[in-house]
Short mmCIF file of C-alpha atoms in Angstrom, two decimals:
data_model
loop_
_atom_site.label_atom_id
_atom_site.label_comp_id
_atom_site.label_asym_id
_atom_site.label_seq_id
_atom_site.Cartn_x
_atom_site.Cartn_y
_atom_site.Cartn_z
CA UNK A 1 2.52 5.33 -100.50
CA UNK A 2 5.44 3.51 -97.60
CA UNK A 3 2.54 0.58 -97.06
CA UNK A 4 2.81 0.02 -100.28
CA UNK A 5 6.56 -0.77 -100.74
CA UNK A 6 7.28 -4.57 -100.04
CA UNK A 7 8.28 -6.42 -97.30
CA UNK A 8 11.16 -7.85 -99.18
CA UNK A 9 13.52 -4.45 -99.84
CA UNK A 10 13.57 -4.64 -96.20
CA UNK A 11 14.42 -8.38 -95.53
CA UNK A 12 17.39 -6.86 -98.39
CA UNK A 13 18.10 -4.05 -96.14
CA UNK A 14 17.61 -6.35 -92.73
CA UNK A 15 20.10 -8.68 -94.19
CA UNK A 16 23.09 -6.56 -95.44
CA UNK A 17 22.65 -5.00 -92.23
CA UNK A 18 23.19 -7.93 -89.55
CA UNK A 19 25.46 -8.99 -92.17
CA UNK A 20 27.71 -6.36 -92.18
CA UNK A 21 26.80 -6.12 -87.82
CA UNK A 22 28.27 -9.36 -86.93
CA UNK A 23 31.34 -9.35 -89.54
CA UNK A 24 32.15 -5.74 -87.70
CA UNK A 25 31.72 -7.19 -83.71
CA UNK A 26 33.66 -10.43 -84.36
CA UNK A 27 36.61 -7.68 -85.45
CA UNK A 28 36.30 -5.06 -82.55
CA UNK A 29 36.66 -7.22 -79.92
CA UNK A 30 39.96 -9.14 -81.64
CA UNK A 31 41.33 -5.73 -83.51
CA UNK A 32 43.92 -5.28 -80.33
CA UNK A 33 43.71 -1.46 -80.36
CA UNK A 34 40.39 0.88 -81.43
CA UNK A 35 42.09 4.08 -83.02
CA UNK A 36 42.66 0.84 -86.12
CA UNK A 37 39.35 0.06 -85.56
CA UNK A 38 38.60 3.95 -86.33
CA UNK A 39 41.46 4.37 -89.31
CA UNK A 40 40.17 0.55 -90.72
CA UNK A 41 36.43 2.04 -90.97
CA UNK A 42 37.22 5.38 -92.64
CA UNK A 43 37.96 2.59 -95.96
CA UNK A 44 33.99 2.66 -95.93
CA UNK A 45 34.34 5.42 -98.20
CA UNK A 46 36.27 3.46 -100.88
CA UNK A 47 34.30 1.15 -100.59
CA UNK A 48 30.76 3.42 -100.94
CA UNK A 49 32.09 5.03 -103.87
CA UNK A 50 32.88 1.70 -105.66
CA UNK A 51 29.33 -0.01 -105.06
CA UNK A 52 27.47 2.82 -106.01
CA UNK A 53 29.53 3.97 -109.39
CA UNK A 54 28.12 -0.41 -110.37
CA UNK A 55 24.64 0.05 -109.24
CA UNK A 56 23.97 3.34 -109.06
CA UNK A 57 26.49 4.39 -112.56
CA UNK A 58 27.63 7.15 -109.73
CA UNK A 59 30.15 9.35 -111.67
CA UNK A 60 32.05 10.95 -109.35
CA UNK A 61 35.41 14.23 -109.68
CA UNK A 62 38.69 14.07 -109.67
CA UNK A 63 38.66 15.53 -106.26
CA UNK A 64 36.40 12.83 -104.33
CA UNK A 65 38.79 10.13 -106.07
CA UNK A 66 42.33 11.63 -104.64
CA UNK A 67 40.22 12.47 -101.56
CA UNK A 68 39.65 8.20 -101.81
CA UNK A 69 42.97 8.01 -102.77
CA UNK A 70 43.78 9.38 -99.93
CA UNK A 71 41.84 7.52 -97.41
CA UNK A 72 43.42 5.20 -98.14
CA UNK A 73 46.38 5.67 -98.36
CA UNK A 74 46.06 7.38 -95.04
CA UNK A 75 45.04 3.96 -93.98
CA UNK A 76 48.01 1.78 -95.24
CA UNK A 77 50.81 4.80 -94.25
CA UNK A 78 49.23 4.00 -90.57
CA UNK A 79 49.13 -0.30 -90.55
CA UNK A 80 52.51 -0.88 -92.64
CA UNK A 81 55.22 0.47 -89.90
CA UNK A 82 52.77 -1.50 -87.14
CA UNK A 83 53.45 -4.88 -88.65
CA UNK A 84 56.79 -4.24 -89.05
CA UNK A 85 57.97 -3.18 -86.30
CA UNK A 86 58.11 -4.00 -82.84
CA UNK A 87 54.19 -6.48 -82.24
CA UNK A 88 50.47 -5.31 -81.85
CA UNK A 89 49.80 -5.20 -78.13
CA UNK A 90 46.37 -4.94 -75.99
CA UNK A 91 44.84 -2.79 -73.55
CA UNK A 92 46.24 -4.79 -70.94
CA UNK A 93 49.65 -3.91 -72.58
CA UNK A 94 50.00 -8.28 -73.25
CA UNK A 95 51.56 -8.61 -76.88
CA UNK A 96 48.10 -9.85 -79.77
CA UNK A 97 49.17 -11.90 -82.75
CA UNK A 98 50.26 -10.13 -85.48
CA UNK A 99 48.30 -13.38 -88.12
CA UNK A 100 45.77 -12.36 -85.97
CA UNK A 101 45.68 -8.73 -85.92
CA UNK A 102 45.88 -8.98 -90.70
CA UNK A 103 42.83 -11.38 -90.67
CA UNK A 104 40.56 -9.44 -88.43
CA UNK A 105 41.33 -6.04 -89.73
CA UNK A 106 40.22 -7.92 -92.65
CA UNK A 107 37.56 -9.07 -91.72
CA UNK A 108 36.20 -5.09 -90.51
CA UNK A 109 36.96 -3.50 -93.55
CA UNK A 110 34.79 -7.06 -96.01
CA UNK A 111 31.97 -5.38 -93.24
CA UNK A 112 32.37 -2.13 -94.50
CA UNK A 113 30.99 -4.24 -98.06
CA UNK A 114 27.89 -5.10 -96.83
CA UNK A 115 27.08 -1.73 -94.83
CA UNK A 116 27.35 -0.16 -99.09
CA UNK A 117 25.45 -1.69 -100.49
CA UNK A 118 22.40 -2.74 -97.97
CA UNK A 119 22.83 2.25 -98.47
CA UNK A 120 22.88 1.63 -102.39
CA UNK A 121 19.97 -0.25 -101.77
CA UNK A 122 17.83 1.64 -99.89
CA UNK A 123 18.39 4.73 -101.80
CA UNK A 124 17.94 2.45 -105.35
CA UNK A 125 15.06 0.33 -104.44
CA UNK A 126 12.58 3.41 -102.76
CA UNK A 127 13.71 6.12 -105.19
CA UNK A 128 11.86 8.97 -104.63
CA UNK A 129 9.39 7.42 -102.26
CA UNK A 130 8.25 9.35 -98.74
CA UNK A 131 9.00 7.24 -95.92
CA UNK A 132 9.38 7.64 -92.46
CA UNK A 133 12.11 7.00 -90.73
CA UNK A 134 10.75 5.63 -88.20
CA UNK A 135 8.74 3.21 -90.44
CA UNK A 136 11.81 2.41 -92.45
CA UNK A 137 14.18 2.26 -89.20
CA UNK A 138 11.68 -0.37 -88.03
CA UNK A 139 11.34 -3.00 -90.83
CA UNK A 140 14.45 -3.06 -90.77
CA UNK A 141 15.30 -3.38 -87.59
CA UNK A 142 12.57 -6.60 -87.73
CA UNK A 143 14.38 -8.96 -90.32
CA UNK A 144 17.66 -7.60 -89.20
CA UNK A 145 16.87 -9.00 -85.79
CA UNK A 146 15.07 -12.11 -87.63
CA UNK A 147 18.58 -12.81 -90.52
CA UNK A 148 20.77 -13.01 -87.24
CA UNK A 149 19.27 -15.21 -85.36
CA UNK A 150 20.37 -18.27 -87.77
CA UNK A 151 24.01 -16.45 -87.28
CA UNK A 152 24.57 -17.26 -83.98
CA UNK A 153 25.75 -20.42 -84.35
CA UNK A 154 28.74 -18.78 -86.76
CA UNK A 155 28.80 -17.12 -84.51
CA UNK A 156 29.08 -18.95 -81.12
CA UNK A 157 32.14 -21.39 -82.70
CA UNK A 158 33.78 -18.21 -83.65
CA UNK A 159 34.20 -17.08 -79.73
CA UNK A 160 34.58 -20.09 -78.61
CA UNK A 161 31.34 -20.86 -76.80
CA UNK A 162 29.55 -24.07 -77.71
CA UNK A 163 25.78 -25.19 -79.91
CA UNK A 164 24.34 -25.70 -76.65
CA UNK A 165 25.00 -22.54 -74.72
CA UNK A 166 23.49 -20.27 -77.36
CA UNK A 167 19.98 -20.24 -75.93
CA UNK A 168 21.15 -19.82 -72.03
CA UNK A 169 23.33 -17.16 -73.37
CA UNK A 170 20.48 -14.90 -74.97
CA UNK A 171 18.19 -15.83 -71.93
CA UNK A 172 21.62 -13.63 -69.60
CA UNK A 173 21.93 -11.29 -71.92
CA UNK A 174 18.36 -10.30 -71.85
CA UNK A 175 17.83 -10.17 -68.10
CA UNK A 176 20.57 -7.92 -67.62
CA UNK A 177 19.26 -6.30 -70.76
CA UNK A 178 16.04 -5.78 -68.83
CA UNK A 179 17.80 -5.04 -65.49
CA UNK A 180 19.61 -1.76 -66.42
CA UNK A 181 22.35 -1.68 -63.87
CA UNK A 182 23.35 -5.49 -63.97
CA UNK A 183 26.71 -5.22 -64.40
CA UNK A 184 27.42 -8.80 -61.91
CA UNK A 185 27.95 -12.93 -63.43
CA UNK A 186 24.61 -13.72 -63.12
CA UNK A 187 22.86 -11.87 -65.46
CA UNK A 188 25.19 -13.90 -67.98
CA UNK A 189 25.85 -17.43 -69.43
CA UNK A 190 28.97 -18.62 -71.17
#
């Protein structure tokens, strides 16, 4: 039964996951506080409620709506004072640009949309199909990897890396991955 599932469904799931992962990777590298990252990722709760109510016609109780509202209110209550008062600092104590922080926080919130779409699509596309988790995750990971390859170009541009260095950088990363414990700069190229 699981082998009869069309592979394009796994490709759609992999595409959503790849996009979400790329956006999250961008954002967490530029947000100064790890606790802010954890807090902002909680926006996935109300986002998943919205996506599933639209795509699956899911219904929620008043308590669930109140809970999602509390989550969003908590995010706002914690973030607003951070941007109204003293400038943010990163882990080294350097001052961080507030506008840049807001941009990357927005990117992190947006990354929750494809993440939630992936989850809802899995539920809708697979329904009651009996499927082994390893089989599902294996196919999704293959398509996630393939779809992520062309996304290396905008990723390089965001990091300020010349596009011509992408392959060398990937090769250096592969070498480090194949040699556990390799933390030397000779493994990667920039």
